[in-house]
PDB file of C-alpha atoms in Angstrom:
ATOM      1  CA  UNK O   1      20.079   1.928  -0.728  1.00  0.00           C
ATOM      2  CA  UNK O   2      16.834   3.248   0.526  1.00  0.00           C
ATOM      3  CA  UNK O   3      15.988   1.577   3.902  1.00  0.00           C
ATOM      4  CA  UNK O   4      12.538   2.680   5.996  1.00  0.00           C
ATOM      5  CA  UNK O   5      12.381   1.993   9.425  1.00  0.00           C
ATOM      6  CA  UNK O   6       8.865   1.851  11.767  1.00  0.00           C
ATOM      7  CA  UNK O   7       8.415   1.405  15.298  1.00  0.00           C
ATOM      8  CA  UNK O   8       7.000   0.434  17.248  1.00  0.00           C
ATOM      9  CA  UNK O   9       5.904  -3.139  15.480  1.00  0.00           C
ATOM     10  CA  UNK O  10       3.307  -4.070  18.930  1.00  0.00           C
ATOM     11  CA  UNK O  11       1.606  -1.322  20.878  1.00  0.00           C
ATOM     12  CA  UNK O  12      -1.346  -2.165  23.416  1.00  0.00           C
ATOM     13  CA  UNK O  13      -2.872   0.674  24.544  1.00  0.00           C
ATOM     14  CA  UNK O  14      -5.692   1.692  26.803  1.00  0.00           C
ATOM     15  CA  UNK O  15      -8.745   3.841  25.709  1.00  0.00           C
ATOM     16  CA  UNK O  16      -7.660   7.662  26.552  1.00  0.00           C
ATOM     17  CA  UNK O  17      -4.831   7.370  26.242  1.00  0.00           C
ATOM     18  CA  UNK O  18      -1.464   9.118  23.707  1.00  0.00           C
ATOM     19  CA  UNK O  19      -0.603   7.488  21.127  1.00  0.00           C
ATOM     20  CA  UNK O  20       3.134   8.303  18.938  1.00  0.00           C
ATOM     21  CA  UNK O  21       4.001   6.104  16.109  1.00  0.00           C
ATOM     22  CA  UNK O  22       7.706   7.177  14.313  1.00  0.00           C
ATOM     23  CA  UNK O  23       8.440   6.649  10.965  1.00  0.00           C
ATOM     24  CA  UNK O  24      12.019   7.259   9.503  1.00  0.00           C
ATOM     25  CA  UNK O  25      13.567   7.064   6.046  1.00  0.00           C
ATOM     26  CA  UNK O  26      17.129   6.679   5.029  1.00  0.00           C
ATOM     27  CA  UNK O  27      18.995   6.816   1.915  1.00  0.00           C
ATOM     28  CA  UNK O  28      16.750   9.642  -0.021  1.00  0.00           C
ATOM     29  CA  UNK O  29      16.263  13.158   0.403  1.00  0.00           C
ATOM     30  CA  UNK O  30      12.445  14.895   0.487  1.00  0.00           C
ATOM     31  CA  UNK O  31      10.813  11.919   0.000  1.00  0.00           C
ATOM     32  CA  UNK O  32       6.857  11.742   0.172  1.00  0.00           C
ATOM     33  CA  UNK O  33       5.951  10.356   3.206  1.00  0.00           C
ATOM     34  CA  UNK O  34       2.518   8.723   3.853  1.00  0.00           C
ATOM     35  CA  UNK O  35       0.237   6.900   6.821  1.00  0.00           C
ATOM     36  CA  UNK O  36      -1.618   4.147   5.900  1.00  0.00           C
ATOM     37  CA  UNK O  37      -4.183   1.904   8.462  1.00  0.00           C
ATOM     38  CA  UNK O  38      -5.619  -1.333   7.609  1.00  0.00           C
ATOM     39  CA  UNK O  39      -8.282  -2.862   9.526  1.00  0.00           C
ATOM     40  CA  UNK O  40      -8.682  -7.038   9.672  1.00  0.00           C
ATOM     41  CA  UNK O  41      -9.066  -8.386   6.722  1.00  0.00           C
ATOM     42  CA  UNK O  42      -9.385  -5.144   4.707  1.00  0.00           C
ATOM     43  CA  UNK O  43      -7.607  -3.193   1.866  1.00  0.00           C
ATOM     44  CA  UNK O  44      -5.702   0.062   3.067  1.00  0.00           C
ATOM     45  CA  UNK O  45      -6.946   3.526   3.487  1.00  0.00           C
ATOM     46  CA  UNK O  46      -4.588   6.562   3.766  1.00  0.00           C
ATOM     47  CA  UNK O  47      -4.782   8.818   6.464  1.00  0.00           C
ATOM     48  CA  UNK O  48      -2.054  11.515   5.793  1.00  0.00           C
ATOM     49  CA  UNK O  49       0.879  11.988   3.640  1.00  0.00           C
ATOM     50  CA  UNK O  50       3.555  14.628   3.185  1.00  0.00           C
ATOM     51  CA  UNK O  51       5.165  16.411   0.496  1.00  0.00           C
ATOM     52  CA  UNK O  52       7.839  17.780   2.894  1.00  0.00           C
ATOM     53  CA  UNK O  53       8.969  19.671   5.797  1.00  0.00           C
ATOM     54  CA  UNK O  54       5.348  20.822   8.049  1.00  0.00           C
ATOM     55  CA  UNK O  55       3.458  19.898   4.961  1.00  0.00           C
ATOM     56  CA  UNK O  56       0.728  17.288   5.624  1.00  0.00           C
ATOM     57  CA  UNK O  57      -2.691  16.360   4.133  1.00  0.00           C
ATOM     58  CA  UNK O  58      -4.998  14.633   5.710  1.00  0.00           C
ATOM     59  CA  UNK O  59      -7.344  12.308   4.045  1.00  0.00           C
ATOM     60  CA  UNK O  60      -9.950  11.090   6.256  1.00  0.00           C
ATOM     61  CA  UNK O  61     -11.433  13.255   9.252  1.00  0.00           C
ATOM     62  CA  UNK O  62     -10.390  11.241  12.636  1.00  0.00           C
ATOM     63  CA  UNK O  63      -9.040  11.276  16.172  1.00  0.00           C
ATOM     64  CA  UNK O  64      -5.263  11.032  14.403  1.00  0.00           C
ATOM     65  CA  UNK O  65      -2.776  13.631  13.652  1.00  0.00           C
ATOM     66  CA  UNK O  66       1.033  13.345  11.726  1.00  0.00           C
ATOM     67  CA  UNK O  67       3.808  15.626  12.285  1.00  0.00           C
ATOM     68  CA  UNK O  68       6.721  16.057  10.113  1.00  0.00           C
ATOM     69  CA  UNK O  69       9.546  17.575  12.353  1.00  0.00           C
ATOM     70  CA  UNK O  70      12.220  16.648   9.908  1.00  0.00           C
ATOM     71  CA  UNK O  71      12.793  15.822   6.160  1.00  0.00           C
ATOM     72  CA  UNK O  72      12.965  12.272   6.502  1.00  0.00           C
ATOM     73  CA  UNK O  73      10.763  11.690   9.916  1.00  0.00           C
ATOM     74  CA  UNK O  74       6.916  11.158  10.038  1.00  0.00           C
ATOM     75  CA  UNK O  75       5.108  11.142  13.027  1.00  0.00           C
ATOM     76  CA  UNK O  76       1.252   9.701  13.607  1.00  0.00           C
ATOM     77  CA  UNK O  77      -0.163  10.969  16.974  1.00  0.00           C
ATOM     78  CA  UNK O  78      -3.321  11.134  18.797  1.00  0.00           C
ATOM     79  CA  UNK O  79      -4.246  12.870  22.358  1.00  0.00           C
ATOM     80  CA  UNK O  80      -6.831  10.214  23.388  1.00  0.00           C
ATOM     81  CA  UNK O  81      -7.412   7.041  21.180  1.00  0.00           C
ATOM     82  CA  UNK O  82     -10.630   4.836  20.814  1.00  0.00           C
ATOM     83  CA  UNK O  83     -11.526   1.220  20.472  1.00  0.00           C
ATOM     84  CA  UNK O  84     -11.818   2.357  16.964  1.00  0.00           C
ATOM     85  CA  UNK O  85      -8.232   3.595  16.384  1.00  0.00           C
ATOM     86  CA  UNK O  86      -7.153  -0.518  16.713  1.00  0.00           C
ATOM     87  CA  UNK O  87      -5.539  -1.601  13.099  1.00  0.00           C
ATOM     88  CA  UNK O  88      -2.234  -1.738  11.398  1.00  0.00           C
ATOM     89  CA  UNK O  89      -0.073   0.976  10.781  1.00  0.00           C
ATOM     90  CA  UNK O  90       1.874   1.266   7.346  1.00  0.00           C
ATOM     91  CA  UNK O  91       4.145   4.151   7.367  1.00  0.00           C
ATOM     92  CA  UNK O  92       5.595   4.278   3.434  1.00  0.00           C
ATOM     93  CA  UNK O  93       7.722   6.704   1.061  1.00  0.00           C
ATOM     94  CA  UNK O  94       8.081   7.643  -2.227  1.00  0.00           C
ATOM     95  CA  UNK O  95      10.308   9.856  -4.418  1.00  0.00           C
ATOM     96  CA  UNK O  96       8.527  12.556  -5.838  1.00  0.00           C
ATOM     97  CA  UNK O  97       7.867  11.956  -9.178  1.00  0.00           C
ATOM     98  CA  UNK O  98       3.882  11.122 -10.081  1.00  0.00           C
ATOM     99  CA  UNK O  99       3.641   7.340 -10.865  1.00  0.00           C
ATOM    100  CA  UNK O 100       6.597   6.193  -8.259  1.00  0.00           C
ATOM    101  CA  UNK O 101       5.894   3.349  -6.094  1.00  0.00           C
ATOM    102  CA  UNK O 102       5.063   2.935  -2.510  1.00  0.00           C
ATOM    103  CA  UNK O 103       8.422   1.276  -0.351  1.00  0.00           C
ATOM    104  CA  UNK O 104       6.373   0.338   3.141  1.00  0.00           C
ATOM    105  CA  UNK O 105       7.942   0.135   6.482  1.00  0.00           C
ATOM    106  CA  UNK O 106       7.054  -3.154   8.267  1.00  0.00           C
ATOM    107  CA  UNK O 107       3.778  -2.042  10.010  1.00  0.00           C
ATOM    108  CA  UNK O 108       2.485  -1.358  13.748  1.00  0.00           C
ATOM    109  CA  UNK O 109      -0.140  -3.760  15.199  1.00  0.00           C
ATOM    110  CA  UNK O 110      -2.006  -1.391  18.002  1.00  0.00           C
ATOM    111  CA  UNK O 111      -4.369  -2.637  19.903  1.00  0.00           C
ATOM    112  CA  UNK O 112      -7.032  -0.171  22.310  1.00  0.00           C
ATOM    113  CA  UNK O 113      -8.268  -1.977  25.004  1.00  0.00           C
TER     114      UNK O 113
ATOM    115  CA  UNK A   1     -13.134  10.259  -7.144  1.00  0.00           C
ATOM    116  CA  UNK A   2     -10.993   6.899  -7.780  1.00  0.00           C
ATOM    117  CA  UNK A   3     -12.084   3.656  -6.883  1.00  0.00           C
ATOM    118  CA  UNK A   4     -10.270  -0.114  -7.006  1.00  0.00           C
ATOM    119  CA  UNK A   5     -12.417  -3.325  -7.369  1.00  0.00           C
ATOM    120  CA  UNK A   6     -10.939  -6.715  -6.597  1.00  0.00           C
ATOM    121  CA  UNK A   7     -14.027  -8.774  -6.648  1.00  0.00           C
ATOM    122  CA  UNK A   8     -12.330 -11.979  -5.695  1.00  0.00           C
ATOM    123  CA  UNK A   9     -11.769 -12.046  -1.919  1.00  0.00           C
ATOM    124  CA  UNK A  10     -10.300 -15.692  -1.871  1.00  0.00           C
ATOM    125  CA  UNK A  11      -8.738 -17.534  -4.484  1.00  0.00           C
ATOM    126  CA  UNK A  12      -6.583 -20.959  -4.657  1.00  0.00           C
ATOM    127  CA  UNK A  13      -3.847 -22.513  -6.757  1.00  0.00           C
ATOM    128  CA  UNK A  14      -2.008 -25.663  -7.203  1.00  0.00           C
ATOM    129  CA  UNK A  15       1.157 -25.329  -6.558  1.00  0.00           C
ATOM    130  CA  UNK A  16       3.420 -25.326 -10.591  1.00  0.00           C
ATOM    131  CA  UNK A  17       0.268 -24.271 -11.752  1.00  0.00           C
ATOM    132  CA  UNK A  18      -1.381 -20.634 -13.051  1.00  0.00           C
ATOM    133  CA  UNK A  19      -3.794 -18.321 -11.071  1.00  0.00           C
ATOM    134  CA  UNK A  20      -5.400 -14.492 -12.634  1.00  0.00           C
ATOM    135  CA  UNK A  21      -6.179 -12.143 -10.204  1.00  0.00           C
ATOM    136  CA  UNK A  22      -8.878  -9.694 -10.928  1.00  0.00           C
ATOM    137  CA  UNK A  23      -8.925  -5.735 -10.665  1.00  0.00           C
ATOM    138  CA  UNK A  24     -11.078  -3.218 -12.027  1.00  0.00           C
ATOM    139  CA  UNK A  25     -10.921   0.354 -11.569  1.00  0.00           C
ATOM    140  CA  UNK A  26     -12.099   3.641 -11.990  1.00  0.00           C
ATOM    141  CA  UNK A  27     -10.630   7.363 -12.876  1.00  0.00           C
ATOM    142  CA  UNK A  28     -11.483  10.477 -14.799  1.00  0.00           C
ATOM    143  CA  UNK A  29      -7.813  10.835 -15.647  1.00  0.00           C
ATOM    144  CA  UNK A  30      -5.605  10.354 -18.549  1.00  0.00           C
ATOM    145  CA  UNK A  31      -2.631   9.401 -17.161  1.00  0.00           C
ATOM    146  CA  UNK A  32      -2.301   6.723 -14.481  1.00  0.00           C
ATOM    147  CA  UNK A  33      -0.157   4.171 -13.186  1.00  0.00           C
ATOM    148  CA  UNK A  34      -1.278   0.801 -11.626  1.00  0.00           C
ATOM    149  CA  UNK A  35       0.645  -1.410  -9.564  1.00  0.00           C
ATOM    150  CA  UNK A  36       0.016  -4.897  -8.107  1.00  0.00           C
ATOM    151  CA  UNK A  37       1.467  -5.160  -4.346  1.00  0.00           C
ATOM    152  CA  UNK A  38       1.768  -8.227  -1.742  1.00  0.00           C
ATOM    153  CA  UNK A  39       1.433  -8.771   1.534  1.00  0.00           C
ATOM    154  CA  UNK A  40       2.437 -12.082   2.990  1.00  0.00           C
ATOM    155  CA  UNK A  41       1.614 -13.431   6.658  1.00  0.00           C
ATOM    156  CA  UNK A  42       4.273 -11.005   7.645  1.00  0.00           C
ATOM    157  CA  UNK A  43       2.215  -8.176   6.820  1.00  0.00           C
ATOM    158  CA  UNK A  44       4.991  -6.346   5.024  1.00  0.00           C
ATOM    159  CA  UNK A  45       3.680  -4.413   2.029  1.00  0.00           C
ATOM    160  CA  UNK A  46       6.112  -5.554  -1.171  1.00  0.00           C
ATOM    161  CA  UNK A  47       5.699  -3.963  -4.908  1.00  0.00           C
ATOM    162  CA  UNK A  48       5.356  -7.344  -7.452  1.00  0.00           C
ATOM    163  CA  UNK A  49       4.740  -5.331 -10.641  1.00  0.00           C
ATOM    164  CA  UNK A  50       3.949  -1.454 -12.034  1.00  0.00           C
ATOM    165  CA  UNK A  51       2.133  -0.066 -15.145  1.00  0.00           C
ATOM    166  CA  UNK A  52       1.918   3.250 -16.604  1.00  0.00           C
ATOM    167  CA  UNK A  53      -1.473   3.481 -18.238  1.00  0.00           C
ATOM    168  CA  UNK A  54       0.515   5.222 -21.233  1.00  0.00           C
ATOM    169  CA  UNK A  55       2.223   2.018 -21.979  1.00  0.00           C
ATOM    170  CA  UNK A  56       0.235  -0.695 -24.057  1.00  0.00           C
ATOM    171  CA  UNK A  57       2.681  -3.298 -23.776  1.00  0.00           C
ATOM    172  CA  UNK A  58       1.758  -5.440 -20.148  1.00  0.00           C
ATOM    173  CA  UNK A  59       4.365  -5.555 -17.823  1.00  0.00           C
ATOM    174  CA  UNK A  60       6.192  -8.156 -17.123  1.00  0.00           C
ATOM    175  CA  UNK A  61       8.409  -9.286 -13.580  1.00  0.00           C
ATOM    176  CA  UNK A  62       9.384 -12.992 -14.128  1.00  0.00           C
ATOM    177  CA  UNK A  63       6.740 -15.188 -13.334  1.00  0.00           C
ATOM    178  CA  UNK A  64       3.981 -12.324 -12.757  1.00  0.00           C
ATOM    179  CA  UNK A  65       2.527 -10.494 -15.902  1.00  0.00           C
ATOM    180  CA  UNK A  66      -0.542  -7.900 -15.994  1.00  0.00           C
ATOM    181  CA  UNK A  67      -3.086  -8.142 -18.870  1.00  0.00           C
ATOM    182  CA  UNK A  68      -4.015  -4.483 -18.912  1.00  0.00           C
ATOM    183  CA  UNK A  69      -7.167  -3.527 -20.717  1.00  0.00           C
ATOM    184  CA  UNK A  70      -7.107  -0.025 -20.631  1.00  0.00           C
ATOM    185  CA  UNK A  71     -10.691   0.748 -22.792  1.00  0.00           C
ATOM    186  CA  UNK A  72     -12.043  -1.869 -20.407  1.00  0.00           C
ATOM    187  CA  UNK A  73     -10.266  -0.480 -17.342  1.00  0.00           C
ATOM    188  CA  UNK A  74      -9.433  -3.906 -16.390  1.00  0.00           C
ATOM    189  CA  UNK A  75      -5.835  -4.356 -14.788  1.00  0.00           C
ATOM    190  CA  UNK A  76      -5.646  -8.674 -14.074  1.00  0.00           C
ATOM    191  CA  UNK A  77      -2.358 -10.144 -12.580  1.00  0.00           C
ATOM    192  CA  UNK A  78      -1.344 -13.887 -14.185  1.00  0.00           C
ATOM    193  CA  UNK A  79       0.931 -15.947 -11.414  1.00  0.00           C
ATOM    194  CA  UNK A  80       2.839 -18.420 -13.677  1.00  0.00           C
ATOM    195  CA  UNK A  81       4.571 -21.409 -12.026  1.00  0.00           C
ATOM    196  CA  UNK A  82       2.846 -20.633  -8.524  1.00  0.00           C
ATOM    197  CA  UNK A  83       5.168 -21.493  -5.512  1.00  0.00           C
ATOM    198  CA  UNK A  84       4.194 -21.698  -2.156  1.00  0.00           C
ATOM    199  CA  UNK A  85       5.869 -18.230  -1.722  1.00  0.00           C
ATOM    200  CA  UNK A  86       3.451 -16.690  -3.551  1.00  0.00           C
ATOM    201  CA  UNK A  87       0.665 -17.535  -0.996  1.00  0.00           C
ATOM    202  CA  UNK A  88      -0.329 -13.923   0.302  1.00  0.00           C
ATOM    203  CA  UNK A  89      -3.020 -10.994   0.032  1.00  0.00           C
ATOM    204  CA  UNK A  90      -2.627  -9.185  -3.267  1.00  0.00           C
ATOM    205  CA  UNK A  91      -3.531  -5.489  -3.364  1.00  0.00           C
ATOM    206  CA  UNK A  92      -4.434  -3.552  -6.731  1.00  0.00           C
ATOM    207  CA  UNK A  93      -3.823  -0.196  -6.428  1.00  0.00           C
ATOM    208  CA  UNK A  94      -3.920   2.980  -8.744  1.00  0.00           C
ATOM    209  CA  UNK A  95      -2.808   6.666  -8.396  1.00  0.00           C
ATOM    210  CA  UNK A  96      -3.801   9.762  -7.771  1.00  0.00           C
ATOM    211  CA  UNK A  97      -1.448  12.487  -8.345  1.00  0.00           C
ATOM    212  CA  UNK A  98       1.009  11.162  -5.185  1.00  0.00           C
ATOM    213  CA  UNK A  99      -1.204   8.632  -3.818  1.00  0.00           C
ATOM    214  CA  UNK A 100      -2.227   5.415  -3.648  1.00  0.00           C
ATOM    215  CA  UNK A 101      -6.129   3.634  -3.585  1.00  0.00           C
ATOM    216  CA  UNK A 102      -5.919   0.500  -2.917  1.00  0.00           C
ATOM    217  CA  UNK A 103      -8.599  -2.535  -3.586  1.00  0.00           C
ATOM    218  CA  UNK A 104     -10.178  -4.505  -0.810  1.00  0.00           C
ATOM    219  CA  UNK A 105      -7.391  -7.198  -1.655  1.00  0.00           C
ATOM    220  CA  UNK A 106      -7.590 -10.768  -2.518  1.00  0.00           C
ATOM    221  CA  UNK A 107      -6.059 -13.806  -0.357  1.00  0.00           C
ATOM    222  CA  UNK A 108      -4.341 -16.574  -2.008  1.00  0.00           C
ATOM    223  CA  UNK A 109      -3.580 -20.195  -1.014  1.00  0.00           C
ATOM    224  CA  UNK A 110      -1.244 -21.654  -3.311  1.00  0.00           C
ATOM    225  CA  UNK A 111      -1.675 -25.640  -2.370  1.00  0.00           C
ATOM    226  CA  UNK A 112       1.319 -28.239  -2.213  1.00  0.00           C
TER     227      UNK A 112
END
């Protein structure tokens, strides 16, 4: 079976500084792979998502950037976060095929201070 | 552009009883597919039910049923027999081409 795995599930981090959130997927090959954020109390907006290998899209202009080094692997990054960059992180996959549902990781809760 | 409307940002239920969930949306395409997900206190995201706008029969996953109204663009989710459980934000969300919009949610309190 298809398992997703996120980490980490707590980050507090100051203003400046890196930021590296990993995302991995077992049991599927060339899934889609996608970044979510949700801020309190609020529906979710997607930041990026992958159709494979060094293929991302992002959605929304912002201090982020993903990677994906490996088929299964999806990695959110940012140089120097903001007060603004505070939410939870949903990391999720899907198989290819239009219409297929989201399978969601269990979420990061960072925190800029 | 697609959009997801879930005007009801808090609802309650007595617990045995029923509770409809609202969700309206919006697209300029054809052929869509709608899903209802849930996110209890532990924040994990968890699929409760899928529609392919293609299909006019509602979908149906035990005690959860959809009354889609595709003309209407109306896409409601019926909780029969509502257990404590079931207490949790509920997220409409539609697609577009490999991705998901999602509605502003709405929480529910399922009372003993």
């Amino acid at each position: 079976s298809q398992t997703i795995h996120q980490w980490p599930a707590t980050l507090v981090q100051p203003v400046g500084s890196p930021l590296s959130l990993e995302c991995t997927v077992e049991g599927t090959s060339n899934p889609n792979l996608y970044w979510y954020r949700q801020a309190a109390g609020r529906g979710l907006q997607l930041l990026f998502y992958s159709v494979g290998i060094g293929q991302i899209s992002s959605e929304v202009p912002q201090n982020l950037s993903a990677s994906r080094p490996q088929d299964r692997q999806f990695i959110l990054s940012s140089k120097k976060l903001l007060l603004s960059d505070s939410g939870f992180y949903l990391c999720a996959w899907s198989v290819g095929t239009v219409g297929s549902p989201l399978h969601f990781g269990n979420g990061t809760r960072l925190t800029v201070t | 552009a697609q959009t997801v409307t879930q005007s009801q940002p808090e609802m309650s239920v007595q617990e045995a009883e029923t509770v409809t969930l609202s969700c309206t949306y919006d697209t300029s395409e054809s052929d869509y597919y709608l899903f209802w997900y849930k996110q209890p206190p532990s924040r994990q995201m968890i699929l409760v039910i899928r529609q392919e706008a293609y299909k006019q029969q509602n979908a149906t996953e035990n005690r959860f049923s959809v009354n889609f109204q595709k003309a209407a663009k109306s896409f409601s989710l019926k909780i029969s027999d509502s257990q404590l459980g079931d207490a949790a934000m509920y997220f409409c969300a539609l697609t577009r081409a490999r991705q998901l919009t999602f509605g502003s949610g709405t929480q529910l309190t399922v009372l003993p």
